[in-house]
Amino acid sequence: LLFRILDFPNRILLRSSHGIIVLGRDMKGLIAGKVSDGPDDRIRVIPNWAMDEVVSALPEVGTETVRERMGIRKDSFLLVYNGNHGRTHFLEVWQAVAEELSDDPRFQFLFAGEGSGKARFAEAVEGSGLKNIHLSSFVPREDLVPLLRSADLLLLSFCPGMSGVSVPSRMYNLMASARPVLAIADTESEVAQVLEEEDCGWTFSPEGSPKEIAKKVAPLLRELVKNRDRLAEKGKNGRKAVLEKYTREKVVERYREVLC
């Protein structure tokens, strides 16, 4: 009832707007249902962009320092999650994946960030006794590129039903770092669509329990640790897509087209 009360003035505002800018195609579908019964040409999709320093950084800058600082072996297959540890970010699925892969010491997981779900996640990790999960707070902005480039694979995850509600800007930073992305996200989400279109990662549905999802994800990771050329190829694809579509200059130009 509270949501319906709050949503009513929001719908009025949207319907009275001359134009609406959304961050993804999934968000366009959600907003379209609030403003009209059919197609609405007022709604334009303009994505977020990758940070300038990630786009301009040299390809392999500082990749070893993060592993050394965290006590992670250089030959490990490192999966990095960087960003907000919120209630909607489904971090428990990565704990389940780490448990599924705990028999192979090459697989290591690094989580950097804070948020409303961080304390619960940290407590769960400590209680599990897992030795392949490393936790860190947010890294300084100048350390973002070394953190991302230290990874073999970068992680994104959302609980079911977040399609159209959240389009993570950090996805474009991950792509710009020339590292592939492994996502747990709704199949119709902007995340899933971009990763498939640009051939720069993999997406698994968040439907099911964390253990059920982990059993689907683990075989892919066991395959990738033996064939790292696939990682390099998809990483290059992601960076190429950012340079062509998702830099600040490219996105600002799209805003200029709408506003001018």
CSV table of C-alpha atoms in Angstrom, one decimal:
chain,number,residue,atom,x,y,z
A,1,LEU,CA,0.0,0.0,0.0
A,2,LEU,CA,2.8,2.4,0.9
A,3,PHE,CA,4.5,1.7,-2.4
A,4,ARG,CA,1.3,2.4,-4.4
A,5,ILE,CA,0.8,5.7,-2.5
A,6,LEU,CA,4.4,6.8,-3.3
A,7,ASP,CA,4.3,5.6,-6.9
A,8,PHE,CA,1.2,7.6,-7.7
A,9,PRO,CA,2.8,11.0,-7.8
A,10,ASN,CA,5.8,9.5,-9.5
A,11,ARG,CA,3.6,8.3,-12.4
A,12,ILE,CA,2.0,11.7,-12.7
A,13,LEU,CA,5.5,13.3,-12.9
A,14,LEU,CA,6.6,10.9,-15.6
A,15,ARG,CA,3.5,11.3,-17.7
A,16,SER,CA,3.8,15.1,-17.6
A,17,SER,CA,7.5,15.0,-18.7
A,18,HIS,CA,8.6,16.1,-22.1
A,19,GLY,CA,11.4,13.6,-22.1
A,20,ILE,CA,12.7,10.8,-19.9
A,21,ILE,CA,16.2,9.4,-19.9
A,22,VAL,CA,16.8,5.9,-18.5
A,23,LEU,CA,20.1,4.0,-18.0
A,24,GLY,CA,19.2,0.7,-19.7
A,25,ARG,CA,16.7,-1.0,-21.9
A,26,ASP,CA,15.3,-3.0,-19.0
A,27,MET,CA,14.7,0.3,-17.2
A,28,LYS,CA,13.0,1.7,-20.3
A,29,GLY,CA,10.5,-1.2,-20.3
A,30,LEU,CA,9.7,-0.6,-16.6
A,31,ILE,CA,9.2,3.1,-17.0
A,32,ALA,CA,7.2,2.7,-20.2
A,33,GLY,CA,4.6,0.7,-18.2
A,34,LYS,CA,4.2,3.7,-15.9
A,35,VAL,CA,3.7,6.4,-18.5
A,36,SER,CA,1.6,4.9,-21.3
A,37,ASP,CA,-0.1,1.8,-22.6
A,38,GLY,CA,2.1,1.5,-25.7
A,39,PRO,CA,5.4,2.7,-27.2
A,40,ASP,CA,6.5,6.1,-26.0
A,41,ASP,CA,9.2,8.0,-27.9
A,42,ARG,CA,9.8,10.3,-25.0
A,43,ILE,CA,11.9,7.6,-23.3
A,44,ARG,CA,15.6,7.6,-24.4
A,45,VAL,CA,18.2,5.1,-23.2
A,46,ILE,CA,21.5,6.7,-22.3
A,47,PRO,CA,23.9,4.4,-20.3
A,48,ASN,CA,26.5,5.4,-17.7
A,49,TRP,CA,30.1,5.5,-18.7
A,50,ALA,CA,33.5,4.2,-17.6
A,51,MET,CA,35.7,6.5,-15.4
A,52,ASP,CA,38.3,8.4,-17.3
A,53,GLU,CA,41.2,7.0,-15.3
A,54,VAL,CA,40.2,3.4,-16.1
A,55,VAL,CA,39.8,4.1,-19.8
A,56,SER,CA,43.2,5.9,-20.1
A,57,ALA,CA,45.2,3.6,-17.9
A,58,LEU,CA,48.0,1.5,-19.4
A,59,PRO,CA,47.0,-2.1,-20.0
A,60,GLU,CA,48.8,-3.9,-17.2
A,61,VAL,CA,49.5,-1.2,-14.7
A,62,GLY,CA,50.0,-2.3,-11.1
A,63,THR,CA,48.5,-5.8,-11.5
A,64,GLU,CA,50.8,-7.6,-9.0
A,65,THR,CA,50.7,-5.1,-6.1
A,66,VAL,CA,47.1,-5.9,-5.1
A,67,ARG,CA,47.8,-9.6,-4.9
A,68,GLU,CA,51.0,-9.0,-2.9
A,69,ARG,CA,49.3,-6.7,-0.5
A,70,MET,CA,46.4,-9.2,0.1
A,71,GLY,CA,48.7,-12.2,0.4
A,72,ILE,CA,47.2,-13.9,-2.7
A,73,ARG,CA,49.5,-16.1,-4.7
A,74,LYS,CA,50.5,-14.7,-8.1
A,75,ASP,CA,49.5,-17.9,-9.9
A,76,SER,CA,46.0,-17.9,-8.4
A,77,PHE,CA,42.8,-17.6,-10.5
A,78,LEU,CA,41.5,-14.4,-8.8
A,79,LEU,CA,37.9,-13.4,-8.9
A,80,VAL,CA,37.3,-9.8,-7.8
A,81,TYR,CA,34.1,-8.1,-6.6
A,82,ASN,CA,34.5,-4.4,-6.2
A,83,GLY,CA,31.7,-2.0,-5.1
A,84,ASN,CA,28.7,-1.7,-2.8
A,85,HIS,CA,27.9,-4.7,-0.6
A,86,GLY,CA,24.2,-4.0,-0.4
A,87,ARG,CA,21.2,-6.1,0.4
A,88,THR,CA,20.3,-6.5,-3.2
A,89,HIS,CA,23.8,-7.6,-4.4
A,90,PHE,CA,23.3,-11.3,-3.6
A,91,LEU,CA,26.8,-11.8,-2.2
A,92,GLU,CA,25.8,-15.1,-0.6
A,93,VAL,CA,25.9,-16.7,-4.1
A,94,TRP,CA,29.7,-16.0,-4.4
A,95,GLN,CA,30.2,-17.6,-1.0
A,96,ALA,CA,28.5,-20.7,-2.4
A,97,VAL,CA,30.7,-20.6,-5.5
A,98,ALA,CA,33.8,-20.3,-3.3
A,99,GLU,CA,32.6,-23.4,-1.3
A,100,GLU,CA,32.0,-25.3,-4.5
A,101,LEU,CA,35.6,-24.6,-5.6
A,102,SER,CA,37.3,-24.9,-2.2
A,103,ASP,CA,38.9,-28.2,-3.2
A,104,ASP,CA,41.1,-26.2,-5.7
A,105,PRO,CA,43.5,-23.7,-4.0
A,106,ARG,CA,44.0,-21.9,-7.3
A,107,PHE,CA,40.6,-20.2,-7.0
A,108,GLN,CA,40.7,-17.1,-4.8
A,109,PHE,CA,38.0,-14.5,-4.3
A,110,LEU,CA,38.6,-10.8,-3.3
A,111,PHE,CA,35.7,-8.6,-2.1
A,112,ALA,CA,36.5,-4.8,-1.9
A,113,GLY,CA,33.8,-2.4,-0.7
A,114,GLU,CA,31.3,-1.6,2.1
A,115,GLY,CA,27.6,-1.4,2.4
A,116,SER,CA,24.5,-2.5,4.3
A,117,GLY,CA,25.2,-6.2,3.6
A,118,LYS,CA,28.9,-6.2,4.3
A,119,ALA,CA,28.8,-7.1,8.0
A,120,ARG,CA,26.4,-10.0,7.4
A,121,PHE,CA,28.6,-11.3,4.5
A,122,ALA,CA,31.8,-11.0,6.5
A,123,GLU,CA,30.2,-12.9,9.4
A,124,ALA,CA,29.0,-15.6,7.1
A,125,VAL,CA,32.4,-15.9,5.5
A,126,GLU,CA,34.1,-16.1,8.9
A,127,GLY,CA,31.6,-18.7,10.1
A,128,SER,CA,32.2,-20.9,7.0
A,129,GLY,CA,35.9,-21.2,7.6
A,130,LEU,CA,36.6,-20.7,3.9
A,131,LYS,CA,40.2,-19.8,3.2
A,132,ASN,CA,39.7,-18.7,-0.4
A,133,ILE,CA,37.7,-15.5,0.3
A,134,HIS,CA,39.6,-12.2,1.1
A,135,LEU,CA,37.8,-9.1,2.3
A,136,SER,CA,38.8,-5.5,2.0
A,137,SER,CA,37.2,-2.1,2.4
A,138,PHE,CA,36.8,0.4,-0.5
A,139,VAL,CA,40.1,1.0,-2.2
A,140,PRO,CA,41.2,4.6,-2.8
A,141,ARG,CA,40.3,5.9,-6.2
A,142,GLU,CA,43.9,5.9,-7.4
A,143,ASP,CA,44.0,2.1,-6.6
A,144,LEU,CA,40.9,1.2,-8.6
A,145,VAL,CA,42.8,0.3,-11.8
A,146,PRO,CA,45.4,-1.9,-10.1
A,147,LEU,CA,42.5,-3.7,-8.2
A,148,LEU,CA,40.5,-4.4,-11.4
A,149,ARG,CA,43.6,-5.4,-13.4
A,150,SER,CA,44.7,-7.8,-10.7
A,151,ALA,CA,41.7,-10.0,-11.4
A,152,ASP,CA,41.4,-12.9,-13.9
A,153,LEU,CA,37.6,-12.4,-13.7
A,154,LEU,CA,35.4,-9.6,-12.4
A,155,LEU,CA,32.1,-10.2,-10.6
A,156,LEU,CA,28.7,-8.6,-10.6
A,157,SER,CA,25.6,-9.9,-8.9
A,158,PHE,CA,22.0,-8.9,-8.2
A,159,CYS,CA,19.1,-10.6,-6.5
A,160,PRO,CA,16.2,-11.8,-8.7
A,161,GLY,CA,13.8,-9.0,-9.8
A,162,MET,CA,16.3,-6.2,-10.0
A,163,SER,CA,16.1,-5.9,-13.8
A,164,GLY,CA,15.0,-2.3,-14.7
A,165,VAL,CA,15.6,-1.1,-11.1
A,166,SER,CA,19.4,-1.0,-11.0
A,167,VAL,CA,21.9,-0.7,-13.9
A,168,PRO,CA,25.4,-0.7,-12.3
A,169,SER,CA,27.7,2.0,-13.5
A,170,ARG,CA,30.6,-0.1,-12.4
A,171,MET,CA,30.0,-2.6,-15.1
A,172,TYR,CA,31.6,-0.1,-17.6
A,173,ASN,CA,34.7,0.2,-15.4
A,174,LEU,CA,35.0,-3.5,-15.3
A,175,MET,CA,34.8,-3.7,-19.1
A,176,ALA,CA,37.3,-0.9,-19.5
A,177,SER,CA,39.8,-2.7,-17.4
A,178,ALA,CA,40.1,-5.4,-20.2
A,179,ARG,CA,38.9,-8.1,-17.8
A,180,PRO,CA,35.9,-10.3,-18.6
A,181,VAL,CA,32.8,-10.1,-16.3
A,182,LEU,CA,30.9,-12.9,-14.6
A,183,ALA,CA,27.4,-11.8,-13.6
A,184,ILE,CA,24.5,-13.2,-11.7
A,185,ALA,CA,21.6,-11.1,-13.0
A,186,ASP,CA,18.2,-11.4,-14.6
A,187,THR,CA,18.5,-12.6,-18.2
A,188,GLU,CA,16.5,-9.6,-19.5
A,189,SER,CA,18.7,-7.0,-17.6
A,190,GLU,CA,20.9,-4.5,-19.2
A,191,VAL,CA,23.9,-6.2,-17.7
A,192,ALA,CA,23.0,-9.5,-19.4
A,193,GLN,CA,22.3,-7.9,-22.7
A,194,VAL,CA,25.5,-5.9,-22.8
A,195,LEU,CA,27.7,-8.9,-21.8
A,196,GLU,CA,26.1,-11.0,-24.5
A,197,GLU,CA,26.1,-8.3,-27.2
A,198,GLU,CA,29.8,-7.4,-26.6
A,199,ASP,CA,30.9,-10.9,-26.0
A,200,CYS,CA,32.8,-9.8,-22.9
A,201,GLY,CA,31.5,-12.1,-20.2
A,202,TRP,CA,29.0,-14.6,-18.9
A,203,THR,CA,25.6,-14.3,-17.1
A,204,PHE,CA,23.8,-16.7,-14.9
A,205,SER,CA,20.2,-16.3,-13.7
A,206,PRO,CA,19.8,-15.5,-10.0
A,207,GLU,CA,16.8,-17.8,-9.8
A,208,GLY,CA,17.3,-20.7,-7.4
A,209,SER,CA,19.3,-21.1,-4.2
A,210,PRO,CA,22.9,-20.0,-4.0
A,211,LYS,CA,24.1,-23.6,-3.9
A,212,GLU,CA,22.1,-24.4,-7.0
A,213,ILE,CA,23.5,-21.5,-8.9
A,214,ALA,CA,27.0,-22.3,-7.7
A,215,LYS,CA,26.8,-25.8,-9.2
A,216,LYS,CA,26.0,-24.2,-12.5
A,217,VAL,CA,28.8,-21.6,-12.3
A,218,ALA,CA,31.6,-23.8,-11.0
A,219,PRO,CA,32.0,-25.9,-14.2
A,220,LEU,CA,32.6,-22.8,-16.2
A,221,LEU,CA,35.3,-21.6,-13.8
A,222,ARG,CA,37.0,-24.9,-13.8
A,223,GLU,CA,37.1,-24.8,-17.6
A,224,LEU,CA,38.4,-21.2,-17.7
A,225,VAL,CA,41.3,-21.9,-15.3
A,226,LYS,CA,42.5,-24.3,-18.0
A,227,ASN,CA,41.9,-22.0,-20.9
A,228,ARG,CA,42.8,-18.4,-20.0
A,229,ASP,CA,43.0,-17.4,-23.6
A,230,ARG,CA,39.2,-17.1,-23.5
A,231,LEU,CA,39.5,-14.6,-20.7
A,232,ALA,CA,41.9,-12.4,-22.6
A,233,GLU,CA,39.7,-12.4,-25.7
A,234,LYS,CA,36.6,-11.5,-23.8
A,235,GLY,CA,38.5,-8.8,-21.8
A,236,LYS,CA,39.7,-7.2,-25.0
A,237,ASN,CA,36.1,-7.3,-26.4
A,238,GLY,CA,34.8,-5.4,-23.3
A,239,ARG,CA,37.5,-2.7,-23.5
A,240,LYS,CA,36.9,-2.2,-27.2
A,241,ALA,CA,33.1,-1.8,-26.6
A,242,VAL,CA,33.8,0.8,-23.9
A,243,LEU,CA,36.1,2.8,-26.2
A,244,GLU,CA,33.4,2.8,-28.9
A,245,LYS,CA,30.3,3.4,-26.8
A,246,TYR,CA,30.8,3.9,-23.1
A,247,THR,CA,33.4,6.7,-22.6
A,248,ARG,CA,32.3,9.9,-20.9
A,249,GLU,CA,32.7,11.8,-24.3
A,250,LYS,CA,30.5,9.3,-26.1
A,251,VAL,CA,27.8,9.3,-23.6
A,252,VAL,CA,27.8,13.1,-23.1
A,253,GLU,CA,27.3,13.5,-26.8
A,254,ARG,CA,24.1,11.4,-26.5
A,255,TYR,CA,22.9,13.7,-23.8
A,256,ARG,CA,23.7,16.7,-26.1
A,257,GLU,CA,21.6,15.2,-28.9
A,258,VAL,CA,18.6,15.0,-26.5
A,259,LEU,CA,19.0,18.3,-24.8
A,260,CYS,CA,20.1,20.6,-27.6
